[in-house]
Coordinates of C-alpha atoms in Angstrom, one line a residue:
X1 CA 13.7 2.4 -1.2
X2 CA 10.7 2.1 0.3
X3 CA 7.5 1.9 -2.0
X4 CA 4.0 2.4 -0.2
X5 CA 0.8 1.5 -2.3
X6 CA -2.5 2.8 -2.0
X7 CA -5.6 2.5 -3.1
X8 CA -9.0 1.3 -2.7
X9 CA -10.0 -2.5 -2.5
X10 CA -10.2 -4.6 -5.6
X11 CA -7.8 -2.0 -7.2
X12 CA -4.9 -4.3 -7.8
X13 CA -2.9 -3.5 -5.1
X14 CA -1.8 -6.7 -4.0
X15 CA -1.1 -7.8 -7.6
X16 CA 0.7 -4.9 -8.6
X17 CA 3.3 -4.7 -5.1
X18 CA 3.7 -8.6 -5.9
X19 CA 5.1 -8.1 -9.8
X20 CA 7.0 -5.0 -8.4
X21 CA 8.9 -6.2 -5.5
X22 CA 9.5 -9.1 -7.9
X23 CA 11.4 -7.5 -10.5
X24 CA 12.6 -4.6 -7.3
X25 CA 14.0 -8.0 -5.2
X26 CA 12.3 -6.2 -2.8
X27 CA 10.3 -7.4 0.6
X28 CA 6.7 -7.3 -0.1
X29 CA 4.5 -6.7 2.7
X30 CA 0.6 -6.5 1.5
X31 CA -2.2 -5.1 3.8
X32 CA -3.6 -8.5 4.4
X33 CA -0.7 -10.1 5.5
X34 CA -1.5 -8.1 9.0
X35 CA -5.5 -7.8 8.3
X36 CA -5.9 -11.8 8.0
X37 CA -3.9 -12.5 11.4
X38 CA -6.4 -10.3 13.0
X39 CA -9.4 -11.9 11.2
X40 CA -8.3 -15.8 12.1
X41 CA -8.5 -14.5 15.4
X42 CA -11.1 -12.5 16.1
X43 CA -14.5 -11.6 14.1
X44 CA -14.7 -8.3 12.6
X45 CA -17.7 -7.4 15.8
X46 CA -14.9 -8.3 18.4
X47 CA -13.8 -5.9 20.8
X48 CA -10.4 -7.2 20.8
X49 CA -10.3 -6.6 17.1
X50 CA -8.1 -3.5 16.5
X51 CA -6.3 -3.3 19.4
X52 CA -5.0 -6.4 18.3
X53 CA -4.8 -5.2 14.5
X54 CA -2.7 -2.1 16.6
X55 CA -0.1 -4.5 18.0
X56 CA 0.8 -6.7 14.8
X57 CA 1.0 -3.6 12.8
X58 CA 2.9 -1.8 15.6
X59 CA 5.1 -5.1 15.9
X60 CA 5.3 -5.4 12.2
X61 CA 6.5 -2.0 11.4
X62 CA 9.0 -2.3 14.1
X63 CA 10.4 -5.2 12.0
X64 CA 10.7 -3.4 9.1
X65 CA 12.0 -0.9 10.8
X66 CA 15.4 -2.6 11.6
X67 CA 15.5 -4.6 8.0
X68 CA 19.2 -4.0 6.4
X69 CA 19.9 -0.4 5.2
X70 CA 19.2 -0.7 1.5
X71 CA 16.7 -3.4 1.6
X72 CA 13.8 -2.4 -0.7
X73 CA 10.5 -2.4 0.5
X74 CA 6.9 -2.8 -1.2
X75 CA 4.0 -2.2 1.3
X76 CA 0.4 -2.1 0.2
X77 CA -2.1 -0.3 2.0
X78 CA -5.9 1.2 1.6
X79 CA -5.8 4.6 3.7
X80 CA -7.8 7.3 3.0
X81 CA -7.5 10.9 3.4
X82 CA -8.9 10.8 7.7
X83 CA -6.8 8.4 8.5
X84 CA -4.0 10.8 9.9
X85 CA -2.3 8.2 12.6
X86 CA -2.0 5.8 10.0
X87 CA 0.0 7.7 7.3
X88 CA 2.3 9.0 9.9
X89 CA 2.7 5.8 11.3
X90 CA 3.9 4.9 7.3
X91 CA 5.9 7.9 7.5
X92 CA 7.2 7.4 10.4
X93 CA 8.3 3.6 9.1
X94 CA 10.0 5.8 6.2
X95 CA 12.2 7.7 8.6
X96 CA 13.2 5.2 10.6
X97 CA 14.3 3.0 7.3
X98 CA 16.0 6.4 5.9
X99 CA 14.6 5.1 3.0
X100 CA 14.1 6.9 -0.3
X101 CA 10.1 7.0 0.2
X102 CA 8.1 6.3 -2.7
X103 CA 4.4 7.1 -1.9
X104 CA 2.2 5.5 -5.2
X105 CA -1.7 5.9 -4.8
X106 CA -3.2 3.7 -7.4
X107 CA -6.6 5.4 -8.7
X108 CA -9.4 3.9 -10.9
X109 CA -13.1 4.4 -11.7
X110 CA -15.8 3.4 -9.7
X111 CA -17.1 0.7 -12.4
X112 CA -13.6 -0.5 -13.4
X113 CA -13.0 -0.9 -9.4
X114 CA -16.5 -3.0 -8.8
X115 CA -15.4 -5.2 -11.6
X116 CA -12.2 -6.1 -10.1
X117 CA -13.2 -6.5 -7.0
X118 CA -15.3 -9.2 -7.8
X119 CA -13.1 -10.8 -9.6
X120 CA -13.6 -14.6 -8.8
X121 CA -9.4 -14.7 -8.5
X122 CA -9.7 -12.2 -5.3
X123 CA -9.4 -14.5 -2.3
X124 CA -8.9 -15.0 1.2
X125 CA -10.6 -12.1 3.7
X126 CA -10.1 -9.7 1.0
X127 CA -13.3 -7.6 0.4
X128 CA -16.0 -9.0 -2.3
X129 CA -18.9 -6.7 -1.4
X130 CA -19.8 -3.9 -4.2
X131 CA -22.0 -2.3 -1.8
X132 CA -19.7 -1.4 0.9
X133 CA -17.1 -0.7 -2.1
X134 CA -19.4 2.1 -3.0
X135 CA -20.0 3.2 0.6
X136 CA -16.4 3.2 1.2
X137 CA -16.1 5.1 -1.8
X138 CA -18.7 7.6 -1.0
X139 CA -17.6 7.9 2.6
X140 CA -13.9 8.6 2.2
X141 CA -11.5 10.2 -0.1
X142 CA -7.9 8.4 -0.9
X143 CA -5.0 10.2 1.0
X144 CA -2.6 11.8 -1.8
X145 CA 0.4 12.7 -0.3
X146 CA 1.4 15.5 -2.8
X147 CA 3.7 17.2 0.0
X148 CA 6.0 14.5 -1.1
X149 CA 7.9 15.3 -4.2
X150 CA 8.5 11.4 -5.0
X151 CA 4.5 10.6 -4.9
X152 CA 3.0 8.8 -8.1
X153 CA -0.7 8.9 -8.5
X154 CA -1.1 6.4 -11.3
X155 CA -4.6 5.9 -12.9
X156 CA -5.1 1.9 -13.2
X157 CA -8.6 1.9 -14.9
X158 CA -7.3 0.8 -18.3
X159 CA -3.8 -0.6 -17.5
X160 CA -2.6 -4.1 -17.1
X161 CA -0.9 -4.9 -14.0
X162 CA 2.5 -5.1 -15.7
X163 CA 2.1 -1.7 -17.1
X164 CA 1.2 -0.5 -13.8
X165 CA 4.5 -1.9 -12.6
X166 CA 6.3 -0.7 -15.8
X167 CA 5.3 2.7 -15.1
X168 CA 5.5 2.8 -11.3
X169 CA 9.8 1.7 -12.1
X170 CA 10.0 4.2 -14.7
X171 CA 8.9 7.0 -12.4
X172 CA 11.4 5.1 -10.1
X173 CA 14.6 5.3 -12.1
X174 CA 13.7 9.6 -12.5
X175 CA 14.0 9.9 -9.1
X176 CA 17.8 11.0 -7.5
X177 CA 18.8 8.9 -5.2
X178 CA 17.5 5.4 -6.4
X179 CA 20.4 4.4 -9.0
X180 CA 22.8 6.4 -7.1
X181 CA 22.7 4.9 -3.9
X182 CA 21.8 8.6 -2.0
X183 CA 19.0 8.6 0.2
X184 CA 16.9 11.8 0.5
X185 CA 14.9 12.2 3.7
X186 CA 11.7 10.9 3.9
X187 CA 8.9 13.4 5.5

């Protein structure tokens, strides 16, 4: 199966995918994991910037790509609706796997998000700035992907990260294909 995450920054993202591919024994792959490569070597300003961000996420997903047929995969990403080569690049990852594809978009309240995100625990490149938070916010709209029948949108303002991951492998276990060893078509 392969499980994509997404949400907005400081949602929990990372902490969630991490307690899920946990208790999944599943390869996690978080958005950072590509984002800080690209930010040891080059400043956010550079030129070089995303077409290098396009090669180790073009390199990456060709990786996963070839992983072992029934490896489970956790990916966390923050995409929003407008970002159309993006999401069929994930898709496209999906197809390739012939994974079950399990698209999860993590919502949660503006003031719930600003006080996670500057929680002193978020580290490395990750963002820490409530301002561009909000402009992000006001900017762009989360992509939804209700055209597939597997999608969980899961409101995380008031739940723990274990509950999160409770509920994200509860909706897990209703759909065909994830006990039974079938694999429906991703889109």
């Amino acid at each position: 199966m392969f499980i994509h995450i997404n949400s907005w920054p400081g949602a929990g993202k990372k902490t969630i995918g991490v307690l899920l591919a946990s208790r999944l024994k599943a390869r996690f792959v978080h958005n950072h994991h590509l984002l800080d490569l690209v930010d040891a070597c080059c400043d956010r300003s550079d030129a070089q910037r995303q077409p290098l961000y396009d090669r180790v996420r073009e390199a990456t997903y060709e990786c996963l790509a070839h992983r072992p047929v029934g490896e489970p995969l956790v990916m966390t990403n923050a995409i929003a609706k407008d970002e159309i080569t993006s999401w069929a690049q994930i898709c496209a990852l999906a197809r390739c796997r012939g994974d079950v594809f399990v698209p999860v978009v993590l919502t949660i309240d503006a003031d719930e998000n600003r006080i996670r995100l500057l929680d002193p625990h978020r580290t490395g490149s990750k963002l820490k700035s409530v301002q561009i938070l909000d402009a992000l916010r006001a900017k762009h709209e989360l992509l939804v992907p209700l055209d597939i029948a597997t999608t969980l949108v899961l409101d995380v303002s008031r739940l723990s990260p274990e509950v999160a991951a409770d509920v994200i492998e509860a909706h897990l276990q209703r759909i065909p294909g994830i006990s039974t060893g079938t694999v429906p078509s991703a889109p």
